[in-house]
Coordinates of C-alpha atoms in Angstrom, one line a residue:
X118 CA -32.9 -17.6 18.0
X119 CA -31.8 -15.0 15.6
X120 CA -28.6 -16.3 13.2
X121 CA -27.8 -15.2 9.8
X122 CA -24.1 -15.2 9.6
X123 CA -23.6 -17.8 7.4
X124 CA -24.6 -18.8 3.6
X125 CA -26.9 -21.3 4.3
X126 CA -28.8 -19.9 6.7
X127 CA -32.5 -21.1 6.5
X128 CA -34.1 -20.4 3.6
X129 CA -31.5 -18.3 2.7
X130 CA -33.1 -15.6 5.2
X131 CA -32.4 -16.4 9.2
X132 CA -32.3 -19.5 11.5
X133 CA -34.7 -19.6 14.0
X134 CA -35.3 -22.7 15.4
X135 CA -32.6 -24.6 14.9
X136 CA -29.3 -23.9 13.0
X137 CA -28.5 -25.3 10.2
X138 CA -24.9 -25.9 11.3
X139 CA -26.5 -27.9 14.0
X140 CA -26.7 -24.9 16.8
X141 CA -29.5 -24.7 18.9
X142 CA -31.7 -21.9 20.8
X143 CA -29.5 -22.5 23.9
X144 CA -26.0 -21.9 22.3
X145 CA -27.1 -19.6 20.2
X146 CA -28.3 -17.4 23.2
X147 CA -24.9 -17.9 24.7
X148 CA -23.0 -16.9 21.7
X149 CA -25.3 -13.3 21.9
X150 CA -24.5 -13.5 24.9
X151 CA -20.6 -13.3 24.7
X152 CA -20.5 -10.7 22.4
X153 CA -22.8 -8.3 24.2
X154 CA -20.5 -9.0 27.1
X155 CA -17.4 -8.2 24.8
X156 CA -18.9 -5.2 23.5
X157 CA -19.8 -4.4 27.2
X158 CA -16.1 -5.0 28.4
X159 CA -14.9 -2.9 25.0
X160 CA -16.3 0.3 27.2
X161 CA -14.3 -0.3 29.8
X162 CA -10.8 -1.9 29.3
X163 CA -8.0 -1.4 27.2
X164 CA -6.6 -3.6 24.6
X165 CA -4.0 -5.0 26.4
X166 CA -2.3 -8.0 25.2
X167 CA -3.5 -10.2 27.4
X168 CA -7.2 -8.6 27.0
X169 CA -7.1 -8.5 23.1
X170 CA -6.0 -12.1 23.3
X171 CA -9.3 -13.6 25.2
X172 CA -11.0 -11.3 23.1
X173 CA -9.7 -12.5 19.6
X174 CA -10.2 -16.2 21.3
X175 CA -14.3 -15.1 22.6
X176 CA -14.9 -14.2 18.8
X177 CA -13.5 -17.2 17.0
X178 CA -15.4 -19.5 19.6
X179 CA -18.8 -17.6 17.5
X180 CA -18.1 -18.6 14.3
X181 CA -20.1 -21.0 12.4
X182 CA -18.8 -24.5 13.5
X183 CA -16.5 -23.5 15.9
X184 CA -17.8 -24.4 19.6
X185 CA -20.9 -26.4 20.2
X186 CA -19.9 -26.5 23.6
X187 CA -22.7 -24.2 26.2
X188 CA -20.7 -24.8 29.3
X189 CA -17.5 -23.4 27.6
X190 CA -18.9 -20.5 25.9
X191 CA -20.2 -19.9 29.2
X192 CA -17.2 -19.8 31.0
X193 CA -15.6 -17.5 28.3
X194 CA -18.0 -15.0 28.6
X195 CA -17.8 -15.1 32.5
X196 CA -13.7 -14.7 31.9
X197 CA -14.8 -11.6 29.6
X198 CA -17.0 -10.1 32.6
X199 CA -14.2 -10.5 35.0
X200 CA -12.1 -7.9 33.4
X201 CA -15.2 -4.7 34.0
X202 CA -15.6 -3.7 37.2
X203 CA -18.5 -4.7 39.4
X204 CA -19.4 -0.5 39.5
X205 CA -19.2 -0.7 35.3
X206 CA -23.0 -0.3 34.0
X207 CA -23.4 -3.8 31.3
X208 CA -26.5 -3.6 29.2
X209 CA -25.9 -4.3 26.0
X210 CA -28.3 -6.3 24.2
X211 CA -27.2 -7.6 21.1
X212 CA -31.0 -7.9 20.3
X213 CA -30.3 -4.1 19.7
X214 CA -28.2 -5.4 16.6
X215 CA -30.4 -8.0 15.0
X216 CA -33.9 -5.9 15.7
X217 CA -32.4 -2.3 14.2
X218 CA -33.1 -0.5 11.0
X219 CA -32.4 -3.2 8.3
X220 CA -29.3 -0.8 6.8
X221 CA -27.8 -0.2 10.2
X222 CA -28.1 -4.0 11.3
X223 CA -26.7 -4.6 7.9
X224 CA -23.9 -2.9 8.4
X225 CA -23.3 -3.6 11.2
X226 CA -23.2 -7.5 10.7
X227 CA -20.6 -6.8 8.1
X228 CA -18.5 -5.3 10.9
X229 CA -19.2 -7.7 13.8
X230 CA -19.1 -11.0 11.1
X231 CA -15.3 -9.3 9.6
X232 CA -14.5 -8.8 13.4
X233 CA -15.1 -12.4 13.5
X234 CA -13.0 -13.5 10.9
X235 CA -10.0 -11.1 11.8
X236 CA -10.1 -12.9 15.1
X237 CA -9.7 -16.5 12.9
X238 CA -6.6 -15.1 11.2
X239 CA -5.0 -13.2 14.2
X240 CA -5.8 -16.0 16.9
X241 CA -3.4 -18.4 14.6
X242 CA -0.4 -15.9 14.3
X243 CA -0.9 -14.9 18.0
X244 CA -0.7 -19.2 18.4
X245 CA 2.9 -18.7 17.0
X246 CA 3.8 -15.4 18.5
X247 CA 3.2 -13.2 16.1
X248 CA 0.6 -10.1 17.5
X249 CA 0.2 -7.0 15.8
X250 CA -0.9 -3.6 18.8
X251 CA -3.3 -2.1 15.1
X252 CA -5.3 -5.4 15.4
X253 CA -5.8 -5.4 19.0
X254 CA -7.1 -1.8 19.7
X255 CA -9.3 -2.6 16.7
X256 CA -11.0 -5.5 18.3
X257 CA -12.3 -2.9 20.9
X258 CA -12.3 0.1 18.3
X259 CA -15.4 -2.0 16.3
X260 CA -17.1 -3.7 19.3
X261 CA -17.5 -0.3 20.8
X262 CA -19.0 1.2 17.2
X263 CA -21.3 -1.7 16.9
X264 CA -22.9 -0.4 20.5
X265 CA -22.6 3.3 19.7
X266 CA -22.6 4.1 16.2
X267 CA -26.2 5.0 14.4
X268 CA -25.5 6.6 11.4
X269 CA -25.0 4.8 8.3
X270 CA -21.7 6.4 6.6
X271 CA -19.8 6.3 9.5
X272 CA -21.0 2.4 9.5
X273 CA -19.8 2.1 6.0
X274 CA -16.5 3.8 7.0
X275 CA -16.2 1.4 9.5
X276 CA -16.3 -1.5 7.5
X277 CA -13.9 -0.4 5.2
X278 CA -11.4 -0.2 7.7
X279 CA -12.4 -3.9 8.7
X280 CA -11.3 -5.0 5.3
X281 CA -8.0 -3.1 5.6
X282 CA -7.3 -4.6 9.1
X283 CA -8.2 -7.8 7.5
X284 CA -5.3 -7.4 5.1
X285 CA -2.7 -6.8 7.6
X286 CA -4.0 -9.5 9.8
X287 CA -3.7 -12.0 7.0
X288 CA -0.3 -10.6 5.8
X289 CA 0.8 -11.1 9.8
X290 CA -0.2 -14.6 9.7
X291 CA 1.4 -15.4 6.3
X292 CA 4.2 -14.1 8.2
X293 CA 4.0 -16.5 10.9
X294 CA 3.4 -19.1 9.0
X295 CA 6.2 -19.1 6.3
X296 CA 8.8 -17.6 9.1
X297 CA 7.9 -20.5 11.4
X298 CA 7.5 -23.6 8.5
X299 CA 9.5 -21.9 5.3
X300 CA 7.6 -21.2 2.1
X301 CA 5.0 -23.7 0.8
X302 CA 6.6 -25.9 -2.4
X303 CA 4.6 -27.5 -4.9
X304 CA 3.6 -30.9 -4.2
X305 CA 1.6 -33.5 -5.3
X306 CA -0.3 -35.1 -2.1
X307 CA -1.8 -39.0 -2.8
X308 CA -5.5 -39.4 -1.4
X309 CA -4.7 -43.6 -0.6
X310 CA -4.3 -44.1 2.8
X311 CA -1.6 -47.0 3.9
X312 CA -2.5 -49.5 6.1
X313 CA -1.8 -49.4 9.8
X314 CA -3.0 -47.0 12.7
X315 CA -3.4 -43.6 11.5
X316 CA -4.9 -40.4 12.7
X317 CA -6.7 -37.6 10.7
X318 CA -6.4 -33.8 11.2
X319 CA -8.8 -31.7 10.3
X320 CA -9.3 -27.8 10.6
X321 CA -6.9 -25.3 10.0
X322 CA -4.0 -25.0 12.3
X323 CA -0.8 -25.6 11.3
X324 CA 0.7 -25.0 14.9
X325 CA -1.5 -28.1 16.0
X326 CA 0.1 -30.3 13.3
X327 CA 3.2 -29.6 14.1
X328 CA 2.5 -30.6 17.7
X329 CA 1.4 -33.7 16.7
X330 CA 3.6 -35.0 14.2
X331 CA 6.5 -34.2 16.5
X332 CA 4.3 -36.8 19.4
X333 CA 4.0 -39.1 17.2
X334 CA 7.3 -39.3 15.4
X335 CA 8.4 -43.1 16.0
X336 CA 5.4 -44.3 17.1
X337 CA 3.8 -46.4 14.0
X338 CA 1.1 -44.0 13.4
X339 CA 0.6 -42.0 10.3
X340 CA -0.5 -38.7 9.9
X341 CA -3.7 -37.9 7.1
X342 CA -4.6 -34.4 6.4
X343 CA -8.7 -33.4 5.6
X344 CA -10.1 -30.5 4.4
X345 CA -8.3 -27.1 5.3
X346 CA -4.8 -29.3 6.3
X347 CA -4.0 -30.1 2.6
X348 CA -1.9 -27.1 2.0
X349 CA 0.4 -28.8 5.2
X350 CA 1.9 -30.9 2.9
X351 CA 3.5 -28.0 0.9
X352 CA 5.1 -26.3 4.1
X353 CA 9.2 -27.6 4.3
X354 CA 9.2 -27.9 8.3
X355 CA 6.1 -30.1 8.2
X356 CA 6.5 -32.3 5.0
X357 CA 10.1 -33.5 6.4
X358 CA 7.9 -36.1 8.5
X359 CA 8.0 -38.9 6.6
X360 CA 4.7 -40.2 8.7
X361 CA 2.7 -37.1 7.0
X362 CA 1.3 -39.3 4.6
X363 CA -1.5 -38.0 2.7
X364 CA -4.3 -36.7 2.5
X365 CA -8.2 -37.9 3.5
X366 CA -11.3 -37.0 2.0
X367 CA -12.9 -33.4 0.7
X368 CA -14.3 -30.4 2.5
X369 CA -15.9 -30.2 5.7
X370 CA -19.4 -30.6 4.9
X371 CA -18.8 -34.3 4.0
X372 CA -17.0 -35.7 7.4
X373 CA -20.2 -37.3 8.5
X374 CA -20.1 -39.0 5.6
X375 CA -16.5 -39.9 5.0
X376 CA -15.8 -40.3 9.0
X377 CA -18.1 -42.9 9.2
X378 CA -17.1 -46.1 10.9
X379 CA -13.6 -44.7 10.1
X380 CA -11.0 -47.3 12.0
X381 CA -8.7 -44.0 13.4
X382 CA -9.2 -41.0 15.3
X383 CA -10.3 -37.4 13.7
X384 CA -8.1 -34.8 15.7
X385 CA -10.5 -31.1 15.0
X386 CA -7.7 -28.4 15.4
X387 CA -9.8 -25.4 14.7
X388 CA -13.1 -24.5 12.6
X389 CA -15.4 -26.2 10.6
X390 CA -16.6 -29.4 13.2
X391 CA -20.3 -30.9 12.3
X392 CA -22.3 -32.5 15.3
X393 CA -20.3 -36.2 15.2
X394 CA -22.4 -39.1 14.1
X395 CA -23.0 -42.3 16.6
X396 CA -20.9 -44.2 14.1
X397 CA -17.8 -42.2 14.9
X398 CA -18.8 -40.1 17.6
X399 CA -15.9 -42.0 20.3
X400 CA -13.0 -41.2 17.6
X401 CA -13.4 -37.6 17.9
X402 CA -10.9 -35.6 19.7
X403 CA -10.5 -31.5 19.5
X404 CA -8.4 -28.8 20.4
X405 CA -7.7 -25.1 20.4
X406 CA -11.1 -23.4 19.8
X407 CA -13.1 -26.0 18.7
X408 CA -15.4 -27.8 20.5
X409 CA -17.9 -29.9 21.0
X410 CA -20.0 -31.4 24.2
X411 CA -19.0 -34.9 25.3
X412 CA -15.9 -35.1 22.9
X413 CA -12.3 -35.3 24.6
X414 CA -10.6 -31.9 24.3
X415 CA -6.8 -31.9 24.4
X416 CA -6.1 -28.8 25.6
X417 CA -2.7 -26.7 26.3
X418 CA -0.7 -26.9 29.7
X419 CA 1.0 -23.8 31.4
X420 CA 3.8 -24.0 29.0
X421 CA 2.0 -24.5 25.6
X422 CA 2.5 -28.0 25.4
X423 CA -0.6 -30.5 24.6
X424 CA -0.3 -34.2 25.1
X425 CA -2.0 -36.4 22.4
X426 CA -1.7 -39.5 24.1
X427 CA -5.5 -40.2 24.1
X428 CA -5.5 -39.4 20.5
X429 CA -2.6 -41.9 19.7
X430 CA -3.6 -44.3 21.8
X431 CA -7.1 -44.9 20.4
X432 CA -5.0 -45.1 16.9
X433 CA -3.1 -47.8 17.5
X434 CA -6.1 -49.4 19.3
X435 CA -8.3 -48.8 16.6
X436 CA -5.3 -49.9 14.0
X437 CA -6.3 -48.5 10.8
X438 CA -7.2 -49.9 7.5
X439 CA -5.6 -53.7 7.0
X440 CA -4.8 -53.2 3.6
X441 CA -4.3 -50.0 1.6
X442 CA -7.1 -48.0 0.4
X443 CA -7.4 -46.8 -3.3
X444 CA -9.6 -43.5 -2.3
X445 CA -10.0 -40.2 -4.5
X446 CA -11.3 -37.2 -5.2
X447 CA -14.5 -35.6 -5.9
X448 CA -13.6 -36.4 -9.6
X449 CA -12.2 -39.8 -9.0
X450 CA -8.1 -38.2 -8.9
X451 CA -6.0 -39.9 -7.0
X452 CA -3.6 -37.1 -6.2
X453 CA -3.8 -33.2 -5.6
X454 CA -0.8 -30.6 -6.3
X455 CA -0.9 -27.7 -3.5
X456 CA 1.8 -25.4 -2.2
X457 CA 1.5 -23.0 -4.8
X458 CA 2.2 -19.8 -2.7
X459 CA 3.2 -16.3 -3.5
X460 CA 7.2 -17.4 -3.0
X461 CA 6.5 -19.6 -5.4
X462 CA 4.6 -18.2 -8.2
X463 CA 6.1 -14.9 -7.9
X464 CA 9.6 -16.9 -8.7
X465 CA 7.8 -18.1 -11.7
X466 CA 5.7 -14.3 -12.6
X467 CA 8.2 -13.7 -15.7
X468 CA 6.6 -16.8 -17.0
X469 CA 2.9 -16.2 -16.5
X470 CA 4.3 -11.9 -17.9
X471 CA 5.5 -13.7 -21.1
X472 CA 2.6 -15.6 -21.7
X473 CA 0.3 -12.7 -21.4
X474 CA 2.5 -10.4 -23.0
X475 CA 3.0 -13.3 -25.9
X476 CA -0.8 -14.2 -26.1
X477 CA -0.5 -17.5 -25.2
X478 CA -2.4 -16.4 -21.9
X479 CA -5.3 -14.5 -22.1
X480 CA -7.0 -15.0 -18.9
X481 CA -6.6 -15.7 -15.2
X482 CA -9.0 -17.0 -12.6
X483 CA -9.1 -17.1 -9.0
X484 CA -12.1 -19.4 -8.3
X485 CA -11.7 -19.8 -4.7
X486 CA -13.3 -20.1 -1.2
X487 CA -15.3 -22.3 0.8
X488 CA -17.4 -25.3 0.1
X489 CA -21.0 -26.1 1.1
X490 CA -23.5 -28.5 1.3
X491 CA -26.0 -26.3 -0.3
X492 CA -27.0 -26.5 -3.8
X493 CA -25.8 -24.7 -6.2
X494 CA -22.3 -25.1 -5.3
X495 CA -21.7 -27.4 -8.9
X496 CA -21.3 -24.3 -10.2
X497 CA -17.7 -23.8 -9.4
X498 CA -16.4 -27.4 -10.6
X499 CA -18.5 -26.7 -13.9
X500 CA -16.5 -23.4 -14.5
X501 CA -13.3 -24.6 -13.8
X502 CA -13.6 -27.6 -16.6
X503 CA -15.2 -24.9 -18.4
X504 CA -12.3 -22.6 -18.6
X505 CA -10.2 -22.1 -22.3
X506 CA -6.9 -24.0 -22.4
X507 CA -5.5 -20.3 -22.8
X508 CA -6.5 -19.1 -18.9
X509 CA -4.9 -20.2 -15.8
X510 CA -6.9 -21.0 -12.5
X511 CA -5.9 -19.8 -9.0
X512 CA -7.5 -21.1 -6.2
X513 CA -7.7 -21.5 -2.6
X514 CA -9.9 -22.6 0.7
X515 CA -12.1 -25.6 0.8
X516 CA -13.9 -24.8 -2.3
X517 CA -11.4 -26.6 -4.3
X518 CA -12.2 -29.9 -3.2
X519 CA -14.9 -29.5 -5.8
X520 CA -12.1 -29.3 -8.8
X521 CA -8.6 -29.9 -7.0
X522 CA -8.0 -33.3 -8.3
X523 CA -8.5 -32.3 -12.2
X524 CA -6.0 -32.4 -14.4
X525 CA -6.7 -29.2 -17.0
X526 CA -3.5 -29.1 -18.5
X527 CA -0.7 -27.0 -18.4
X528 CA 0.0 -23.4 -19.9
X529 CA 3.4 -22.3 -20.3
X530 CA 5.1 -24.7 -18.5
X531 CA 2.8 -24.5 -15.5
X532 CA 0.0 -26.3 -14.5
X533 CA -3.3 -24.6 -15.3
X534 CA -5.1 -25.1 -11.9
X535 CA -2.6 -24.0 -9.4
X536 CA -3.6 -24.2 -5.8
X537 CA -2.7 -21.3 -3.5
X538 CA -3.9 -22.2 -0.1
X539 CA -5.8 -22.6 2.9
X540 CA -8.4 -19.6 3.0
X541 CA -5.9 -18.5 5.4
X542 CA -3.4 -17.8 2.6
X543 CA -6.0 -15.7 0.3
X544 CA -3.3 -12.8 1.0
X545 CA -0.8 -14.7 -1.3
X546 CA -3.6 -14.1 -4.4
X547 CA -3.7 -11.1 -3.3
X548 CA 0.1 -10.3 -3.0
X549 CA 0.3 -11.8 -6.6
X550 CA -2.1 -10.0 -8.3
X551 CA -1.0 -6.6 -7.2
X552 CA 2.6 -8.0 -8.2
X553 CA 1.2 -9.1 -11.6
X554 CA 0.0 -4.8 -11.6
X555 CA 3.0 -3.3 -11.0
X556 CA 4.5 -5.5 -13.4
X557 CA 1.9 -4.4 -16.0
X558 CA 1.7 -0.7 -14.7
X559 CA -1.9 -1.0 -14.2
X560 CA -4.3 -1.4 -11.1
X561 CA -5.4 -4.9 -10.6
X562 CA -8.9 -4.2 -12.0
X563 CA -7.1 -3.7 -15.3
X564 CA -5.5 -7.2 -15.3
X565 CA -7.0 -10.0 -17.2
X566 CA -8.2 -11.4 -13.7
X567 CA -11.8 -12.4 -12.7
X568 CA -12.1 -13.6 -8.8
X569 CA -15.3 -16.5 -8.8
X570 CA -15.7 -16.9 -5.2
X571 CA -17.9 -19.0 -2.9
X572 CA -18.7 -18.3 0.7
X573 CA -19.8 -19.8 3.6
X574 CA -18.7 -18.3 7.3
X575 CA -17.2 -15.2 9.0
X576 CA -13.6 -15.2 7.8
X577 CA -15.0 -15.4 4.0
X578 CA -16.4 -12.0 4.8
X579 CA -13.4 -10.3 6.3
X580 CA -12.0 -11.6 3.0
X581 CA -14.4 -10.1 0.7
X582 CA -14.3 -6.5 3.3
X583 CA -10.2 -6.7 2.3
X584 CA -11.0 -7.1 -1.4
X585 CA -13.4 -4.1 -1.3
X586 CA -11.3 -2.4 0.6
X587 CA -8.8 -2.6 -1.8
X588 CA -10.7 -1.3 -4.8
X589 CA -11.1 -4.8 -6.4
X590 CA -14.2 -4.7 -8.7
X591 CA -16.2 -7.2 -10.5
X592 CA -16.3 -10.0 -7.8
X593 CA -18.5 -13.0 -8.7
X594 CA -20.2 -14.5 -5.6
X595 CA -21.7 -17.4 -4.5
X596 CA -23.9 -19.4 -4.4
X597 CA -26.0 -16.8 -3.0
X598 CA -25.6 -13.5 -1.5
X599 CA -25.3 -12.6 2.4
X600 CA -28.5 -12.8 4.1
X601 CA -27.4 -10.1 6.5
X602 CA -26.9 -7.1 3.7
X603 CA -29.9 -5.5 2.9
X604 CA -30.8 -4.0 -0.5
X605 CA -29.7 -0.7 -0.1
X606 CA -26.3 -2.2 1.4
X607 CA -26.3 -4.3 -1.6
X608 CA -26.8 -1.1 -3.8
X609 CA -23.7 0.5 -2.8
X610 CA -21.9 -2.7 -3.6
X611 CA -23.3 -3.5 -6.8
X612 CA -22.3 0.5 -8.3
X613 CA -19.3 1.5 -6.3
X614 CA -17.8 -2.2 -6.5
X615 CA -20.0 -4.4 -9.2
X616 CA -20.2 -7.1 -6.6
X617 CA -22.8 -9.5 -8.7
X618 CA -24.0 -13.1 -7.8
X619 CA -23.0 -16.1 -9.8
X620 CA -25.5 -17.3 -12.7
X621 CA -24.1 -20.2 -14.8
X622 CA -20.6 -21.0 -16.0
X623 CA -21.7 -20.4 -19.2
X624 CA -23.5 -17.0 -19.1
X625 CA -20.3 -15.9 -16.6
X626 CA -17.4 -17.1 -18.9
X627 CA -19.0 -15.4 -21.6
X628 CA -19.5 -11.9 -19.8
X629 CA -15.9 -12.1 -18.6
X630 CA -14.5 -13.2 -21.8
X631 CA -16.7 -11.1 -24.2

């Protein structure tokens, strides 16, 4: 196998035997395998709604810790053949990709891995019906460059327009989320977990939430949030369920860890699903994208509807903790604030003006993105206590599980660590910060604003491609740079951008801060 799409690929360089996600040979072939036969059908049909929507469902199913599940990507890719005619010449080799000039295969990873992530962020608006024609002709638009395009500024080009159709895919899905659940409000979420039957969601999907806190209204089963669902708590048409209780545990890498012997079901709604452990393998249940082999899927009949029956039924046999559990966070907190989107700290901006304009501010943060198990990611949790009582941290995505339950202080009125989102919101920093510009009648390079950010998988790409895209310079990443760009790649980020890796809290505070 070939795989380098993720940060902790092996040895920081490519996974060939086995992945470190837990992917094998086997699915890795079939995951080359559905994206030559994309690129193939990109040739030959047009971007249709229906077309662009099993295409945007095909990519997702690649990402890192998505679908473990041969059979189904299988079946996928033999959904994507269906649509070419038998007469239609397929010979794409997505060997082509990963065996090709290191620049050009560099490049192009940056356009297939966005592609990917732009398929994460669309496939959830589409989930609430909200679709967007610029996004589906460019589904086909890059697939078709990735087979045909050689040269390396047309490449570069290319991947540069991934970032800006990352920006409108991310602005359509803030969209669909605050039009369909109103505009996240701060609030404080507990980490103890009552007694009783519960069930814990997991992933991203708000949609999938929803679903099931509606099925299990009146039933004596609670509702617990992990990872990426935090932010759910924030959103007014979801936190009106009194049974939406709290929330369970950190980021993803830790689930075989904290799901262990769990007494209650874990519901996986979209990415981000390990390989289960025997000691909770039979409480797993997915849905939407994600899957895994021998776990029950709940899937979605004719009319969109998805029963969870299996999934409450094991609750209430399983019944939950007897007795209430004191847990907390990475940092021993017992509660985390969220639901601090653009709505809401735009309605506040006059306050964060004043206290730049006044002094009291003289530096904002955004230390954001997603968590790891690799080393090195201690970094971000060191900065963040690291930071003057005169800055203000942003953040958003998993990463924050490393720092989210701190209390820093306050500045101004408003609490210094102010948390923004799922990685799926990273268009409300964004939306703030060029807000804070105009405000300041500068560009947002000229605001006292430093992004720290952390990666891990394909839609923290199509993020970084959007920041790029817009000009944003200076981005700190980590913990290490993207196997997939090569130096010269890296080159033309470091001068045109000053894209530079993280070092130590220390030695970074004191270059931003002089």
């Amino acid at each position: 196998m070939f795989c380098n799409q993720c940060e902790q690929t092996t040895k920081g360089v490519c996974c060939v035997k086995i992945g470190t996600c837990g992917k094998d040979p086997a699915l890795a072939a079939r995951q080359d395998e559905i994206v030559a036969a994309l690129i193939d059908a990109s040739r030959y049909v047009g971007h249709s709604s229906d077309n662009a929507k099993l295409f945007e469902k095909a990519l997702f199913a690649t990402l890192t810790n998505v679908n473990f599940d041969c059979e189904k990507i299988r079946s996928l890719t033999e959904e994507v053949r269906s649509l070419v005619n038998e007469a239609a010449e397929l010979r794409f080799d997505m060997q082509s990709v990963w065996t090709a000039d290191d620049d050009i295969r560099s490049l192009k990873s940056l356009i297939l891995f966005g592609l990917k992530g732009v398929a994460a962020y669309a496939y959830h608006a589409r989930i609430l019906g909200y679709t967007n024609d610029e996004i589906d002709a460019f589904y086909f638009k890059a697939l078709r460059a990735i087979a045909s395009l050689s040269d390396a500024e047309s490449l570069l080009q290319l991947v540069m327009e991934t970032g800006r159709i990352n920006f409108v895919t991310m602005a359509l899905l803030d969209r669909a989320n605050t039009e369909t659940y109103g505009h996240p409000t701060p609030t404080a979420v507990t980490t103890e977990v009552e007694p009783g039957p519960f069930i814990v969601v997991t992933g991203h999907d708000l949609h999938d939430l929803a679903l099931l806190l509606e099925a299990t209204k009146d039933k004596g089963v609670n509702i617990y949030t992990h990872g990426e669902m935090l932010p759910c708590h924030a959103y007014p048409e979801l936190k009106k369920y009194p049974h939406l209780k709290g929330h369970f545990g950190t980021a993803w890498q830790n689930q075989q860890k904290e799901f262990k012997n769990l007494p209650a079901p874990v519901l996986f709604t979209t990415n981000c699903i390990m390989p289960p452990k025997a000691s909770y393998e039979d409480r797993v249940f997915t849905t939407s994208v994600v899957e895994y082999p021998g776990m029950m899927h709940i899937g979605t009949d004719a009319d969109g509807r998805k029963d969870f029956t299996p999934v409450i039924e094991k609750a209430i046999a399983l019944g939950g903790f007897t007795e209430k559990q004191h847990l907390t966070g990475a940092n021993g907190g017992s509660t985390m604030l969220t639901g601090f989107g653009h709505n809401t700290v735009l309605g506040v901006a006059d306050k964060v003006v004043d206290a730049v304009k006044s002094g009291a501010l003289k530096h904002i943060f955004l230390v954001g993105g997603c968590d790891g198990a690799k080393s090195g990611r201690s970094y971000y949790a060191e900065f963040v206590k690291a930071t003057p009582k005169d800055t203000l941290v942003l953040t958003l995505a998993c990463g924050k599980f490393r720092f989210n339950d701190l209390d820093i202080g306050e500045i101004g009125g408003l609490p210094r660590l102010i948390d923004m989102g799922q990685c799926n919101d990273a268009y409300s920093a964004i939306k703030v910060a060029v807000a804070l510009a105009d405000v300041f009648k500068c560009s947002v390079n000229d605001l006292p604003l430093s992004l720290v950010l952390s990666w891990y998988e394909q839609k923290a790409v199509s993020i970084l491609l959007t920041l790029l895209y817009l000009g944003i310079r200076d981005i700190r990443i980590g913990p290490s740079l993207p196997a997939f760009v090569s130096p010269n790649v890296l080159k033309v980020l470091v001068e045109n951008y000053g894209v530079k890796p993280i070092t130590t809290p220390e030695a970074d505070l004191k270059a931003i801060l002089g």
